[in-house]
CSV table of C-alpha atoms and ligand atoms in Angstrom, one decimal:
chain,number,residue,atom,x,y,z
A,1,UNK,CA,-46.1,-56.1,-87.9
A,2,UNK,CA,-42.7,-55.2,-89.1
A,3,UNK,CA,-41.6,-58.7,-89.3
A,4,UNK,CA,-44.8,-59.7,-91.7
A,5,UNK,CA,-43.7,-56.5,-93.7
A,6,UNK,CA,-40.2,-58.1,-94.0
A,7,UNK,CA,-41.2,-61.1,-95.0
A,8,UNK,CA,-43.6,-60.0,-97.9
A,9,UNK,CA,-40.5,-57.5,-99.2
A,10,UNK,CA,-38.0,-61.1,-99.0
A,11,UNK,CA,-40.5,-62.5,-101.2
A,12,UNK,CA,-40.2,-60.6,-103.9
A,13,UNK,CA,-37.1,-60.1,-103.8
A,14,UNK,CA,-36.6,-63.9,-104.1
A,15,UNK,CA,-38.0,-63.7,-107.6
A,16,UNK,CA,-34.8,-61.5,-108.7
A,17,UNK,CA,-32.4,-64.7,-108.4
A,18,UNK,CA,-31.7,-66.4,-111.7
A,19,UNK,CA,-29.1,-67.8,-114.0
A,20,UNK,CA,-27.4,-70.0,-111.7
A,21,UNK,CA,-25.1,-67.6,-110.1
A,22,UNK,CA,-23.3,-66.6,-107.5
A,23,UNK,CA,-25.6,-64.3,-105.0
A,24,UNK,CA,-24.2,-62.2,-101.9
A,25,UNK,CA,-26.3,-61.8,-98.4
A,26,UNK,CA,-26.2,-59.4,-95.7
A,27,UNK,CA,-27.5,-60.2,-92.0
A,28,UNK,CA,-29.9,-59.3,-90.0
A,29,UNK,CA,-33.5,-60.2,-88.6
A,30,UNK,CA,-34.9,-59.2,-92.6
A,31,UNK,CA,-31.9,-61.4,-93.9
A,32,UNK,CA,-33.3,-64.0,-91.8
A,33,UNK,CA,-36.4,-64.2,-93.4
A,34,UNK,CA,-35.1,-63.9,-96.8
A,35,UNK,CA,-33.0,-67.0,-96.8
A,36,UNK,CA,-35.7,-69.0,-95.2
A,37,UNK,CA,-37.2,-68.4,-98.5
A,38,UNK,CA,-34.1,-68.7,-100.6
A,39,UNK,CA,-34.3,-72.8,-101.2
A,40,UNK,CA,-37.0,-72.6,-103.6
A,41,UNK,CA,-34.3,-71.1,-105.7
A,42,UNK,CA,-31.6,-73.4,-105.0
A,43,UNK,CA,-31.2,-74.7,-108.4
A,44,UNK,CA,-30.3,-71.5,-109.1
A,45,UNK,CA,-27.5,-70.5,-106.9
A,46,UNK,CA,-23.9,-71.4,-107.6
A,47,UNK,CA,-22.3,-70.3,-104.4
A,48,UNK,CA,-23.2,-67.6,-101.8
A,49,UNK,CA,-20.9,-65.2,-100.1
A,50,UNK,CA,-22.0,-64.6,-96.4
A,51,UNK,CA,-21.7,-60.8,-94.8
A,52,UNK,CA,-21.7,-62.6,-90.9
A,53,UNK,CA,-21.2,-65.4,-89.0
A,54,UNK,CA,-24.8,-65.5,-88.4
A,55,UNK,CA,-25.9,-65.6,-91.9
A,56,UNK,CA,-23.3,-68.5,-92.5
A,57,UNK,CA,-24.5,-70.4,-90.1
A,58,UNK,CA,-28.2,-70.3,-91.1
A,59,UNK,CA,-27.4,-70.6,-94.8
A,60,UNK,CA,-25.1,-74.0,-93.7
A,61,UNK,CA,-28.3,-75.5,-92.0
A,62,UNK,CA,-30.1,-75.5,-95.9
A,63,UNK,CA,-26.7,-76.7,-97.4
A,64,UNK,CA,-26.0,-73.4,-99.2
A,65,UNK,CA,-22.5,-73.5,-101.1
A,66,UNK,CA,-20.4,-70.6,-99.0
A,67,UNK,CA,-17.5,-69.3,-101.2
A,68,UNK,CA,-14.9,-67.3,-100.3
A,69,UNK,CA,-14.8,-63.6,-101.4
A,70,UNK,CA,-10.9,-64.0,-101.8
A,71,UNK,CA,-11.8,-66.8,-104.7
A,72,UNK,CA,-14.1,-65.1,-107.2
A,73,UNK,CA,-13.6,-62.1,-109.0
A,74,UNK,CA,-17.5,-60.9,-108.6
A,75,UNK,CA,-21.0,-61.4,-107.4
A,76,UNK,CA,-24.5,-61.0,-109.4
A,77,UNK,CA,-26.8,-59.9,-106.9
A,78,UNK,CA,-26.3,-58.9,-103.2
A,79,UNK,CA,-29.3,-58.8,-100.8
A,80,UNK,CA,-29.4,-56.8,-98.2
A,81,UNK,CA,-31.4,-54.8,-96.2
A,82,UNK,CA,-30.8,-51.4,-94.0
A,83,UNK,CA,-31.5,-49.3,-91.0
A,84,UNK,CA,-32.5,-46.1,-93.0
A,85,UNK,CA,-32.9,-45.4,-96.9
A,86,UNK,CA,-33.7,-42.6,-99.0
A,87,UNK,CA,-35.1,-41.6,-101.9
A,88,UNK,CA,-31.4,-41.5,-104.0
A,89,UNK,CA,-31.2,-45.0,-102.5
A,90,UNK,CA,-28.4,-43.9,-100.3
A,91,UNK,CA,-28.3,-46.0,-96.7
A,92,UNK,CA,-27.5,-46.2,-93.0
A,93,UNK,CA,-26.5,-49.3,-92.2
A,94,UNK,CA,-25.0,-51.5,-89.3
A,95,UNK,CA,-27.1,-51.9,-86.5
A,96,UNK,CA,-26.1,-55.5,-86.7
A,97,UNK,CA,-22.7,-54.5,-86.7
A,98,UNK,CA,-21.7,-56.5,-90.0
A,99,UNK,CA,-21.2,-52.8,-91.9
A,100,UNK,CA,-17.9,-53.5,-93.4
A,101,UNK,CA,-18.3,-56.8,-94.8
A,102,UNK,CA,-21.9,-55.3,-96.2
A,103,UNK,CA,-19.8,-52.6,-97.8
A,104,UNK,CA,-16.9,-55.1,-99.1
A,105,UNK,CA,-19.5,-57.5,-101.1
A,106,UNK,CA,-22.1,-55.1,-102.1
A,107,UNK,CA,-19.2,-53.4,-103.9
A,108,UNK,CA,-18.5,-56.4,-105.4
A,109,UNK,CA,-21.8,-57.0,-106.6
A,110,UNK,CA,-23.3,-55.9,-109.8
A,111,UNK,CA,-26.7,-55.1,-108.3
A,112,UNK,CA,-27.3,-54.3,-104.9
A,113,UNK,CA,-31.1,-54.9,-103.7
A,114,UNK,CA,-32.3,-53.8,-100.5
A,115,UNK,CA,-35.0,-54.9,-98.8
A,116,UNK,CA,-37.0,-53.0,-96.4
A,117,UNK,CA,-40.5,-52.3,-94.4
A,118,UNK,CA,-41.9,-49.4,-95.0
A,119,UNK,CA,-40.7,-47.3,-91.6
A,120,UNK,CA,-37.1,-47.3,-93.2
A,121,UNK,CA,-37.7,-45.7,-96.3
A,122,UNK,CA,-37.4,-42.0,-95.4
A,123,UNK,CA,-37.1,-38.5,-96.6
A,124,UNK,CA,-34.3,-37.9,-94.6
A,125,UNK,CA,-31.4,-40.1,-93.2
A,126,UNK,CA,-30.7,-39.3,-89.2
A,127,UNK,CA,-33.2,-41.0,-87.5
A,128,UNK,CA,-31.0,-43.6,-86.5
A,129,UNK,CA,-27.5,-42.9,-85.9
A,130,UNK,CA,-24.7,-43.3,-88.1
A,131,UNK,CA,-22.5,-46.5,-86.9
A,132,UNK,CA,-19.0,-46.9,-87.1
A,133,UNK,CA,-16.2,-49.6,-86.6
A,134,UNK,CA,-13.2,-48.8,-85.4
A,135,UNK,CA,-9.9,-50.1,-84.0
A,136,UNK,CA,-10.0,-50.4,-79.9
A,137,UNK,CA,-6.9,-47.6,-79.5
A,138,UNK,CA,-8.7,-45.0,-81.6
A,139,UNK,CA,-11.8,-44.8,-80.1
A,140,UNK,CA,-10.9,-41.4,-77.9
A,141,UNK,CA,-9.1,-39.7,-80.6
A,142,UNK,CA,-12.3,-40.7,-83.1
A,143,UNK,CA,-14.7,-39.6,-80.2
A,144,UNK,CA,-13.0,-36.2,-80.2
A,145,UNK,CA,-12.6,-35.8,-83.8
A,146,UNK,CA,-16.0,-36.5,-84.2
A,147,UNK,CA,-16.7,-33.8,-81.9
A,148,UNK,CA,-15.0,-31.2,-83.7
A,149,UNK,CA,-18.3,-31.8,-86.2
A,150,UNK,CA,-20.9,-31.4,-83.6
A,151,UNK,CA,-21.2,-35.5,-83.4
A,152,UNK,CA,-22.1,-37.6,-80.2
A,153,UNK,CA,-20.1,-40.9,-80.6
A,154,UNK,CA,-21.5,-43.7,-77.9
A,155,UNK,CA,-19.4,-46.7,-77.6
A,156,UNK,CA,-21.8,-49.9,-78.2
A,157,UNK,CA,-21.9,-52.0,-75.1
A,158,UNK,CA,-20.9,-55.5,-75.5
A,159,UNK,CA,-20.2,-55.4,-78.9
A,160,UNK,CA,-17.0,-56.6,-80.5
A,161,UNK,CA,-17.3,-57.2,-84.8
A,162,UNK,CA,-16.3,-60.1,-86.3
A,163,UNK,CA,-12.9,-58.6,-87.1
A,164,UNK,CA,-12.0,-57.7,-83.6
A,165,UNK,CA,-13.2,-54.1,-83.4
A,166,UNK,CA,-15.6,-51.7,-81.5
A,167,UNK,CA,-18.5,-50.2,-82.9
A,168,UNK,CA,-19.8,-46.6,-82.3
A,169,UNK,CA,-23.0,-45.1,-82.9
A,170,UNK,CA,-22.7,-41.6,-83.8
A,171,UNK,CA,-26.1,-39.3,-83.0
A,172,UNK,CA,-26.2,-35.6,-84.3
A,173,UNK,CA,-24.4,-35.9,-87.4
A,174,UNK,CA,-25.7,-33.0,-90.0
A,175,UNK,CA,-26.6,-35.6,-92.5
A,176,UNK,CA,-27.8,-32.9,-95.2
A,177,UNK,CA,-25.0,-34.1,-97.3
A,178,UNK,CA,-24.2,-37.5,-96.5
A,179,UNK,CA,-21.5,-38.4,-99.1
A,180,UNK,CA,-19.4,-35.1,-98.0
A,181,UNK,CA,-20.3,-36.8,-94.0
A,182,UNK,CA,-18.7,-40.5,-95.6
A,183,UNK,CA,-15.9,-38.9,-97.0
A,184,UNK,CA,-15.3,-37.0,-93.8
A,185,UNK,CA,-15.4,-39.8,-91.6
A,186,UNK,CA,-13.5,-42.7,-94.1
A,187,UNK,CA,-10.5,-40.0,-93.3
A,188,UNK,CA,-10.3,-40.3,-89.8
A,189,UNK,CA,-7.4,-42.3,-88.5
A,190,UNK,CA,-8.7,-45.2,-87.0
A,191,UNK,CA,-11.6,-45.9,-88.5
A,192,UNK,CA,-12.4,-49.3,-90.6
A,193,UNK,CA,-15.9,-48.4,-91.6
A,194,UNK,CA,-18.3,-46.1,-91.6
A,195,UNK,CA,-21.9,-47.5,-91.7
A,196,UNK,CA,-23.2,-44.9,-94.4
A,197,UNK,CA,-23.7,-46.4,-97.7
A,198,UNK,CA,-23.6,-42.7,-100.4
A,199,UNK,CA,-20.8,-44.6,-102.8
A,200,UNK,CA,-22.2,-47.8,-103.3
A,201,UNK,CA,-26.4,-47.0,-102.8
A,202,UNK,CA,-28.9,-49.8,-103.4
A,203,UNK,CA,-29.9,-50.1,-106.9
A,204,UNK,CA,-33.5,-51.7,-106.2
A,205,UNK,CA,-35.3,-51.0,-103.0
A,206,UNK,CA,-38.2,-53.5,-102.4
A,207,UNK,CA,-40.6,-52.2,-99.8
A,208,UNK,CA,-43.0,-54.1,-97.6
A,209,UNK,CA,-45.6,-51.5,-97.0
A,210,UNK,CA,-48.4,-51.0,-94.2
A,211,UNK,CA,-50.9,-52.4,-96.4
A,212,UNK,CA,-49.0,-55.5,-97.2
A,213,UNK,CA,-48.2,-54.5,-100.6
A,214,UNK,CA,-45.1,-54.7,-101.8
A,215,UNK,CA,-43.5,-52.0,-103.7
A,216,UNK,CA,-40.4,-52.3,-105.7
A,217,UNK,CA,-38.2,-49.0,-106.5
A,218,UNK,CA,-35.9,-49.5,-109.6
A,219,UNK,CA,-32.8,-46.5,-109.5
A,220,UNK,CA,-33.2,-43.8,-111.9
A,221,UNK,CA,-30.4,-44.4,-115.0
B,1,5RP,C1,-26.6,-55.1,-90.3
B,1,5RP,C2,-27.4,-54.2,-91.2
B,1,5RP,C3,-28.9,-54.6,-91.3
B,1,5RP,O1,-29.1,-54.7,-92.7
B,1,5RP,C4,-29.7,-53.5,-90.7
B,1,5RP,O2,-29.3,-53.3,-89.4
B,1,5RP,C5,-31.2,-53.9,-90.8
B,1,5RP,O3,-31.4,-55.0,-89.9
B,1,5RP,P1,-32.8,-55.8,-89.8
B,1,5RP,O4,-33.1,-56.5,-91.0
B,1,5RP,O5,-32.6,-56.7,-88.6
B,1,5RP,O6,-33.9,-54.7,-89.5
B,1,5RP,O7,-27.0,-53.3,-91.7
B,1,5RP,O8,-25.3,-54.6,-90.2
């Protein structure tokens, strides 16, 4: 069901591409669906910058135009979607463990639209834990430091990123303030990315809900 809930959400969100310009996209099994989609709107996409190598590769099959992020200056529109989202649009993300080029080109992007089924739009975030990439020779001195917080850092079997690190996913973090919890953990030695999104939130959630509607959630100004 979750996939058909996808799916509904990458629709609409398809609608936000115009003006011939250059679009970011994230990865994952929702991405997936959303650029299946996306060559209706060819005509309207100058270039694409590409979060993972999986993404690229799919968006190379349609004979998408991939730019590089070190060549343009910025990016209209990145799509994305997330493990876990709030109400203040704030996000875990990572489970596909593409976190920190998500967080390079969404904060390159003038709007950031994530696009979700309904189970990941929550109250609270900390269902899911909190991933993390770091470099290979920290991982014991992050592990404890993270610790020293009350957090249980599991090392992610068989999983090395795209830029040669190790991920871990952290349970039990006390995620009642999440940007203090980002901050905290962007100052750890070691540590490339942290896969919580408080800085740079979504700026439009669309939802795919139970009842196959779709609803879209526009950030309060
Ligand atoms: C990858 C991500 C994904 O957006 C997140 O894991 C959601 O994935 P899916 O669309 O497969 O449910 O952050 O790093």
């Amino acid at each position: 069901m979750f996939n058909k809930l996808k799916k509904i959400a990458a629709k609409v969100a398809i609608k936000y591409i115009k003006n011939n310009n250059i679009i970011g996209i994230g990865s994952g099994t929702t991405i997936s669906h959303f650029i299946d989609l996306l060559s209706t709107e060819k005509h309207n996409i100058k270039g694409i910058i590409s979060a993972s190598e999986n993404s690229t590769k799919k968006l190379k099959k349609y004979n998408f135009n991939i730019l590089n992020i070190n060549k343009i200056k910025k990016i209209g529109i990145y799509f994305d979607s997330a493990d876990e989202i709030n109400h203040k649009m704030q996000m875990i993300k990572g489970g596909g463990a593409a976190l920190t080029n998500e967080k390079i080109i969404s904060s390159l992007s003038e709007i950031f639209i994530c696009i979700v089924d309904e189970s990941k739009y929550v109250k609270y975030l900390g269902i899911h834990p909190v991933p993390i990439e770091i470099i290979p020779l920290a991982k014991n001195f992050i592990i404890k430091k993270l610790s020293y917080i009350g957090a249980i850092a599991k090392l992610r079997i068989n999983t090395v990123t795209e830029h040669g690190n190790l991920i871990l996913d952290v349970y039990n973090l006390n995620l009642d303030n999440p940007v203090k919890i980002e901050k905290y953990i962007n100052n750890i030695p070691g540590i490339v990315t942290v896969g919580l999104f408080t800085k740079r939130c979504a700026d439009i959630i669309i939802i795919g809900n139970k009842n196959y509607t779709v609803s879209v959630i526009n950030k309060k100004k």
